[in-house]
Amino acid sequence: MGIELAVRQYRRRFVRPLHTAHGLWIWREGLLVRLRDSLGRVGYGEIAPIPWFGSEALEEALSFCKVQGGEWQTATVPAGLPATQFGLGCALAELNGERGFSGDEPAIAYICGLLPTGAAAMELVSQRLAQGHRTLKWKIGVQAIADEIYLLQRLIEKLPQHIQLRLDANGGLLIDQAEEWLAVCDRINSDPQTAAIEHLEQPLSPDQVPAMIELDRRYQTAIALDESVATVDQLEGCWNQGWRGVVVVKPAIAGSPQRLQAFCQSHQPQMVFSSAFETVVGRRAALAVASRCSSAQAPALGFGTQGWFADDWDTLTPAELWDRL
Ligand SMILES: [Mg+2]
């Protein structure tokens, strides 16, 4: 007998819908997969696609799994299904006894805390600092640029000097706007008495890599690519175009975890690992990849995504969550 493949679908609601440059995100939907062999060994995996981020749609992942007919055929998962590659790759690795994320959850100081967009960030900042975050992230490109730059300056006044702030534009800026933001960031970063802007994440749309290479060269504040490097294929493409700056990687949608690790080992890029709002199953697997790829002085992990859902799933083990679905 081969390896049994079981699939369960989940749907969870954000406590507050997320405003992104791509619109409102209300429900997080995905799949948990479980592989079980004739010896009774079990491996869990999670397929947590984000289609507007370049991964497959949930329906595509689901139909690929259904075609397997309840059995893992050891088929190769196609390149167009990176979230499926990750979920099944992790389940297979666990089944084969490869060590998953066995450590404790990373300390909060090493996790980047998320702030809501716009003026709501001002209300939540004290809470995030009290929780122990030392790196915070604020999404921009949602409101008028003049209003957001004004808010940024107020936010910086409110932050202690040792705090790092990441700005994330989700590819929503025009070149002129990106330059305006970078000039403001450089001015803030030239003052050693204030909190610093760690980087500006994905200012321009994903295909504008040469323009972002140029901006990264011209301004002091670092640029991080995120949407441009959604998958390992794209990461390799940007590397070949000459990008050597920071890259944000969401392992859950990047594709094969083994290929991602191989890329990190051979090129040692400046990586920021990030969550894709996955459940405990994908989170543990993504943290395992991050810990295998990271150096000792790695930047804060973008995994400040617990407590964002209107359920208690963050308190469950993978097996408990599986039983719940
Ligand atoms: Mg981002």
Short mmCIF file of C-alpha atoms and ligand atoms in Angstrom, two decimals:
data_model
loop_
_atom_site.label_atom_id
_atom_site.label_comp_id
_atom_site.label_asym_id
_atom_site.label_seq_id
_atom_site.Cartn_x
_atom_site.Cartn_y
_atom_site.Cartn_z
CA MET A 1 0.00 0.00 0.00
CA GLY A 2 1.16 3.52 -0.81
CA ILE A 3 0.90 6.73 1.16
CA GLU A 4 -2.58 7.93 1.98
CA LEU A 5 -3.29 11.60 1.24
CA ALA A 6 -6.13 13.30 3.10
CA VAL A 7 -7.12 16.94 2.60
CA ARG A 8 -9.21 19.25 4.79
CA GLN A 9 -10.26 22.76 3.89
CA TYR A 10 -10.27 25.63 6.38
CA ARG A 11 -11.64 29.14 6.47
CA ARG A 12 -10.91 31.65 9.25
CA ARG A 13 -12.02 35.20 9.69
CA PHE A 14 -9.66 38.06 10.54
CA VAL A 15 -10.64 39.90 13.71
CA ARG A 16 -10.32 43.04 11.62
CA PRO A 17 -10.22 42.74 7.83
CA LEU A 18 -6.76 43.57 6.51
CA HIS A 19 -6.43 46.62 4.32
CA THR A 20 -3.86 45.97 1.65
CA ALA A 21 -2.99 47.87 -1.49
CA HIS A 22 -4.97 45.09 -3.21
CA GLY A 23 -8.16 45.61 -1.24
CA LEU A 24 -9.80 44.16 1.83
CA TRP A 25 -8.85 40.67 3.12
CA ILE A 26 -11.64 39.24 5.30
CA TRP A 27 -11.28 35.44 5.21
CA ARG A 28 -8.09 33.37 5.16
CA GLU A 29 -8.76 30.12 3.31
CA GLY A 30 -6.44 27.18 2.82
CA LEU A 31 -5.95 23.44 3.06
CA LEU A 32 -4.36 21.12 5.55
CA VAL A 33 -2.95 17.91 4.12
CA ARG A 34 -2.06 14.74 5.98
CA LEU A 35 0.12 11.97 4.61
CA ARG A 36 0.05 8.56 6.32
CA ASP A 37 2.02 5.49 5.36
CA SER A 38 1.40 1.79 6.03
CA LEU A 39 3.59 1.98 9.17
CA GLY A 40 1.21 4.58 10.59
CA ARG A 41 3.73 7.42 10.29
CA VAL A 42 2.03 10.77 9.74
CA GLY A 43 3.10 14.07 8.22
CA TYR A 44 1.04 17.27 8.18
CA GLY A 45 1.38 20.10 5.73
CA GLU A 46 -0.44 23.29 4.92
CA ILE A 47 -1.33 24.81 1.56
CA ALA A 48 -2.00 28.49 2.22
CA PRO A 49 -2.14 30.24 -1.15
CA ILE A 50 -2.18 34.00 -1.65
CA PRO A 51 -3.22 34.30 -5.32
CA TRP A 52 -2.66 38.06 -5.58
CA PHE A 53 0.86 37.45 -4.34
CA GLY A 54 1.66 35.18 -7.26
CA SER A 55 0.67 31.79 -5.89
CA GLU A 56 -2.00 29.47 -7.21
CA ALA A 57 -5.65 29.89 -6.24
CA LEU A 58 -7.12 27.64 -3.57
CA GLU A 59 -9.26 25.85 -6.20
CA GLU A 60 -6.16 24.92 -8.23
CA ALA A 61 -4.47 23.45 -5.15
CA LEU A 62 -7.62 21.58 -4.22
CA SER A 63 -8.11 20.07 -7.67
CA PHE A 64 -4.46 18.96 -7.80
CA CYS A 65 -4.95 17.16 -4.48
CA LYS A 66 -8.24 15.61 -5.61
CA VAL A 67 -6.65 14.22 -8.78
CA GLN A 68 -4.30 12.22 -6.54
CA GLY A 69 -7.33 10.14 -5.57
CA GLY A 70 -6.61 9.86 -1.86
CA GLU A 71 -3.11 8.53 -2.40
CA TRP A 72 0.20 10.36 -2.66
CA GLN A 73 1.41 9.33 -6.11
CA THR A 74 4.92 10.73 -5.53
CA ALA A 75 4.19 12.88 -8.55
CA THR A 76 6.09 16.12 -8.99
CA VAL A 77 4.00 19.12 -8.01
CA PRO A 78 3.96 21.54 -10.98
CA ALA A 79 5.88 24.83 -10.74
CA GLY A 80 2.62 26.79 -11.04
CA LEU A 81 1.50 25.47 -7.64
CA PRO A 82 4.13 26.84 -5.22
CA ALA A 83 1.92 26.76 -2.10
CA THR A 84 1.03 23.14 -2.90
CA GLN A 85 4.73 22.33 -3.36
CA PHE A 86 5.40 23.73 0.09
CA GLY A 87 2.49 21.98 1.84
CA LEU A 88 3.13 18.55 0.37
CA GLY A 89 6.93 18.96 0.61
CA CYS A 90 6.63 19.66 4.35
CA ALA A 91 4.18 16.80 4.95
CA LEU A 92 6.51 14.41 3.15
CA ALA A 93 9.54 15.65 5.11
CA GLU A 94 7.70 15.12 8.41
CA LEU A 95 6.51 11.68 7.33
CA ASN A 96 10.13 10.76 6.53
CA GLY A 97 11.20 11.79 10.00
CA GLU A 98 12.98 15.01 9.07
CA ARG A 99 12.93 17.34 12.01
CA GLY A 100 10.26 20.00 11.95
CA PHE A 101 10.33 23.12 14.04
CA SER A 102 11.12 21.59 17.39
CA GLY A 103 12.21 24.72 19.25
CA ASP A 104 10.06 27.14 21.18
CA GLU A 105 8.25 29.97 19.46
CA PRO A 106 10.76 32.75 18.76
CA ALA A 107 10.89 35.48 21.43
CA ILE A 108 8.60 38.41 20.70
CA ALA A 109 11.61 40.74 20.44
CA TYR A 110 12.63 38.80 17.31
CA ILE A 111 9.22 39.08 15.73
CA CYS A 112 8.11 42.09 13.76
CA GLY A 113 4.81 43.46 15.12
CA LEU A 114 2.20 44.62 12.66
CA LEU A 115 0.52 48.00 12.86
CA PRO A 116 -2.77 48.75 11.12
CA THR A 117 -2.78 51.15 8.20
CA GLY A 118 -3.40 54.86 8.54
CA ALA A 119 -4.01 56.70 11.79
CA ALA A 120 -5.12 53.47 13.57
CA ALA A 121 -1.39 52.68 13.86
CA MET A 122 -1.02 55.52 16.39
CA GLU A 123 -3.50 53.86 18.75
CA LEU A 124 -1.89 50.42 18.58
CA VAL A 125 1.76 51.38 18.79
CA SER A 126 1.96 51.51 22.60
CA GLN A 127 0.34 48.08 22.82
CA ARG A 128 2.85 46.58 20.38
CA LEU A 129 5.75 48.08 22.34
CA ALA A 130 4.31 46.80 25.62
CA GLN A 131 4.13 43.31 24.07
CA GLY A 132 7.89 43.47 23.58
CA HIS A 133 8.28 44.01 19.85
CA ARG A 134 11.42 45.87 18.79
CA THR A 135 10.59 45.91 15.12
CA LEU A 136 7.27 47.17 13.80
CA LYS A 137 5.74 47.23 10.37
CA TRP A 138 3.37 49.78 8.92
CA LYS A 139 1.67 49.45 5.54
CA ILE A 140 1.73 52.52 3.33
CA GLY A 141 0.35 53.44 -0.08
CA VAL A 142 -3.21 53.14 1.17
CA GLN A 143 -4.06 56.80 1.81
CA ALA A 144 -2.86 60.07 0.27
CA ILE A 145 0.94 60.25 0.42
CA ALA A 146 1.04 63.63 2.20
CA ASP A 147 -1.23 62.31 4.98
CA GLU A 148 0.84 59.16 5.40
CA ILE A 149 4.15 61.03 5.52
CA TYR A 150 2.68 63.32 8.18
CA LEU A 151 1.57 60.23 10.15
CA LEU A 152 5.01 58.63 9.75
CA GLN A 153 6.64 61.64 11.34
CA ARG A 154 4.20 61.49 14.27
CA LEU A 155 4.80 57.75 14.58
CA ILE A 156 8.58 58.26 14.71
CA GLU A 157 8.15 60.87 17.46
CA LYS A 158 6.22 58.29 19.45
CA LEU A 159 8.75 55.46 19.07
CA PRO A 160 11.75 54.92 21.35
CA GLN A 161 15.16 55.25 19.72
CA HIS A 162 15.95 51.51 19.71
CA ILE A 163 12.88 50.59 17.63
CA GLN A 164 13.12 49.73 13.94
CA LEU A 165 10.22 50.47 11.65
CA ARG A 166 9.53 48.72 8.36
CA LEU A 167 7.36 50.40 5.76
CA ASP A 168 5.53 48.17 3.32
CA ALA A 169 4.05 49.63 0.14
CA ASN A 170 2.98 46.28 -1.36
CA GLY A 171 4.10 47.48 -4.79
CA GLY A 172 1.60 50.35 -4.72
CA LEU A 173 3.86 53.38 -5.36
CA LEU A 174 4.84 55.23 -8.51
CA ILE A 175 8.54 56.04 -8.92
CA ASP A 176 8.07 59.70 -7.88
CA GLN A 177 6.23 58.62 -4.74
CA ALA A 178 8.87 56.01 -3.91
CA GLU A 179 11.52 58.73 -4.18
CA GLU A 180 9.51 61.02 -1.91
CA TRP A 181 9.22 58.25 0.70
CA LEU A 182 12.92 57.34 0.44
CA ALA A 183 13.95 60.99 0.88
CA VAL A 184 11.81 61.18 4.05
CA CYS A 185 13.26 57.87 5.31
CA ASP A 186 16.83 59.04 4.66
CA ARG A 187 16.12 62.23 6.60
CA ILE A 188 14.71 60.24 9.54
CA ASN A 189 17.62 57.81 9.43
CA SER A 190 20.19 60.62 9.44
CA ASP A 191 19.07 61.52 12.97
CA PRO A 192 20.65 59.04 15.42
CA GLN A 193 18.34 60.25 18.22
CA THR A 194 15.19 58.79 16.68
CA ALA A 195 13.88 55.36 15.80
CA ALA A 196 15.08 54.16 12.41
CA ILE A 197 13.42 52.99 9.22
CA GLU A 198 14.85 49.50 8.68
CA HIS A 199 13.65 49.26 5.10
CA LEU A 200 11.02 50.25 2.58
CA GLU A 201 9.38 47.07 1.36
CA GLN A 202 8.37 46.59 -2.28
CA PRO A 203 7.85 50.24 -3.30
CA LEU A 204 7.15 49.46 -6.98
CA SER A 205 5.17 46.78 -8.78
CA PRO A 206 6.78 43.31 -8.94
CA ASP A 207 8.17 43.60 -12.48
CA GLN A 208 10.02 46.89 -11.81
CA VAL A 209 13.13 45.24 -10.40
CA PRO A 210 15.68 47.26 -12.45
CA ALA A 211 14.08 50.52 -11.19
CA MET A 212 14.26 49.25 -7.60
CA ILE A 213 17.92 48.27 -8.05
CA GLU A 214 18.50 51.89 -9.11
CA LEU A 215 16.56 53.32 -6.12
CA ASP A 216 18.42 51.01 -3.73
CA ARG A 217 21.69 52.40 -5.11
CA ARG A 218 20.64 56.06 -4.85
CA TYR A 219 19.18 56.17 -1.35
CA GLN A 220 20.66 55.23 2.02
CA THR A 221 17.50 53.54 3.32
CA ALA A 222 17.38 49.91 2.28
CA ILE A 223 14.74 48.59 -0.07
CA ALA A 224 13.40 45.07 0.46
CA LEU A 225 11.81 43.07 -2.33
CA ASP A 226 8.73 41.08 -1.38
CA GLU A 227 6.09 40.64 -4.11
CA SER A 228 8.94 40.47 -6.69
CA VAL A 229 10.34 37.38 -4.97
CA ALA A 230 7.18 35.45 -4.08
CA THR A 231 8.56 32.12 -5.32
CA VAL A 232 12.01 30.53 -5.47
CA ASP A 233 11.88 30.87 -9.26
CA GLN A 234 11.37 34.63 -8.92
CA LEU A 235 14.04 34.85 -6.22
CA GLU A 236 16.50 33.27 -8.65
CA GLY A 237 15.29 35.60 -11.43
CA CYS A 238 15.89 38.74 -9.32
CA TRP A 239 19.26 37.43 -8.23
CA ASN A 240 20.21 36.94 -11.88
CA GLN A 241 19.07 40.52 -12.64
CA GLY A 242 21.59 41.71 -10.08
CA TRP A 243 19.52 42.28 -6.94
CA ARG A 244 21.70 41.87 -3.85
CA GLY A 245 19.57 43.75 -1.33
CA VAL A 246 17.09 42.49 1.25
CA VAL A 247 14.47 39.93 0.21
CA VAL A 248 11.32 39.06 2.12
CA VAL A 249 10.41 35.41 1.74
CA LYS A 250 7.16 33.75 2.73
CA PRO A 251 8.17 30.08 2.75
CA ALA A 252 4.52 28.97 2.65
CA ILE A 253 4.09 30.30 -0.90
CA ALA A 254 7.70 30.14 -2.12
CA GLY A 255 7.55 26.54 -3.41
CA SER A 256 9.67 23.56 -2.43
CA PRO A 257 11.23 24.07 1.03
CA GLN A 258 14.28 22.04 -0.03
CA ARG A 259 14.91 24.30 -3.04
CA LEU A 260 14.55 27.43 -0.90
CA GLN A 261 17.14 26.09 1.54
CA ALA A 262 19.49 25.23 -1.30
CA PHE A 263 19.18 28.78 -2.68
CA CYS A 264 19.94 30.29 0.75
CA GLN A 265 22.96 28.06 1.23
CA SER A 266 24.52 28.82 -2.12
CA HIS A 267 23.86 32.62 -2.27
CA GLN A 268 23.37 33.67 1.37
CA PRO A 269 21.02 36.54 0.52
CA GLN A 270 19.86 39.05 3.15
CA MET A 271 16.60 37.32 4.05
CA VAL A 272 13.63 38.42 6.09
CA PHE A 273 11.31 35.46 6.67
CA SER A 274 7.65 36.18 6.84
CA SER A 275 4.31 34.57 7.56
CA ALA A 276 1.58 34.14 4.99
CA PHE A 277 -1.11 34.12 7.70
CA GLU A 278 -0.96 30.35 7.87
CA THR A 279 -2.20 28.14 10.74
CA VAL A 280 0.08 26.45 13.30
CA VAL A 281 0.88 23.75 10.71
CA GLY A 282 2.33 26.09 8.10
CA ARG A 283 3.78 28.40 10.74
CA ARG A 284 5.90 25.64 12.31
CA ALA A 285 7.08 24.47 8.90
CA ALA A 286 7.91 28.01 7.76
CA LEU A 287 9.79 28.74 11.01
CA ALA A 288 11.75 25.51 10.52
CA VAL A 289 12.82 26.67 7.06
CA ALA A 290 13.69 30.11 8.46
CA SER A 291 15.82 28.67 11.25
CA ARG A 292 17.74 26.47 8.79
CA CYS A 293 18.40 29.39 6.44
CA SER A 294 19.09 32.25 8.87
CA SER A 295 22.34 33.56 10.20
CA ALA A 296 22.80 34.51 13.86
CA GLN A 297 22.16 38.24 13.26
CA ALA A 298 19.07 37.67 11.16
CA PRO A 299 16.53 40.52 11.04
CA ALA A 300 13.26 40.20 12.94
CA LEU A 301 10.90 37.55 11.62
CA GLY A 302 7.71 38.73 9.95
CA PHE A 303 5.62 36.30 11.97
CA GLY A 304 3.63 38.76 14.08
CA THR A 305 0.40 37.21 12.84
CA GLN A 306 -0.90 35.43 15.91
CA GLY A 307 -4.05 36.77 17.49
CA TRP A 308 -5.23 38.18 14.17
CA PHE A 309 -8.03 35.66 13.74
CA ALA A 310 -11.42 35.36 15.40
CA ASP A 311 -10.78 31.80 16.65
CA ASP A 312 -8.60 29.89 19.16
CA TRP A 313 -6.63 27.90 16.58
CA ASP A 314 -3.30 29.45 17.54
CA THR A 315 -3.49 27.47 20.80
CA LEU A 316 -3.90 24.07 19.08
CA THR A 317 -1.34 21.49 17.97
CA PRO A 318 -1.38 20.44 14.30
CA ALA A 319 -3.17 17.16 15.17
CA GLU A 320 -5.77 18.99 17.29
CA LEU A 321 -6.42 21.46 14.51
CA TRP A 322 -6.76 18.62 12.00
CA ASP A 323 -9.38 16.96 14.22
CA ARG A 324 -11.23 20.25 14.56
CA LEU A 325 -11.75 20.65 10.80
MG MG B 1 5.39 42.97 2.15
#
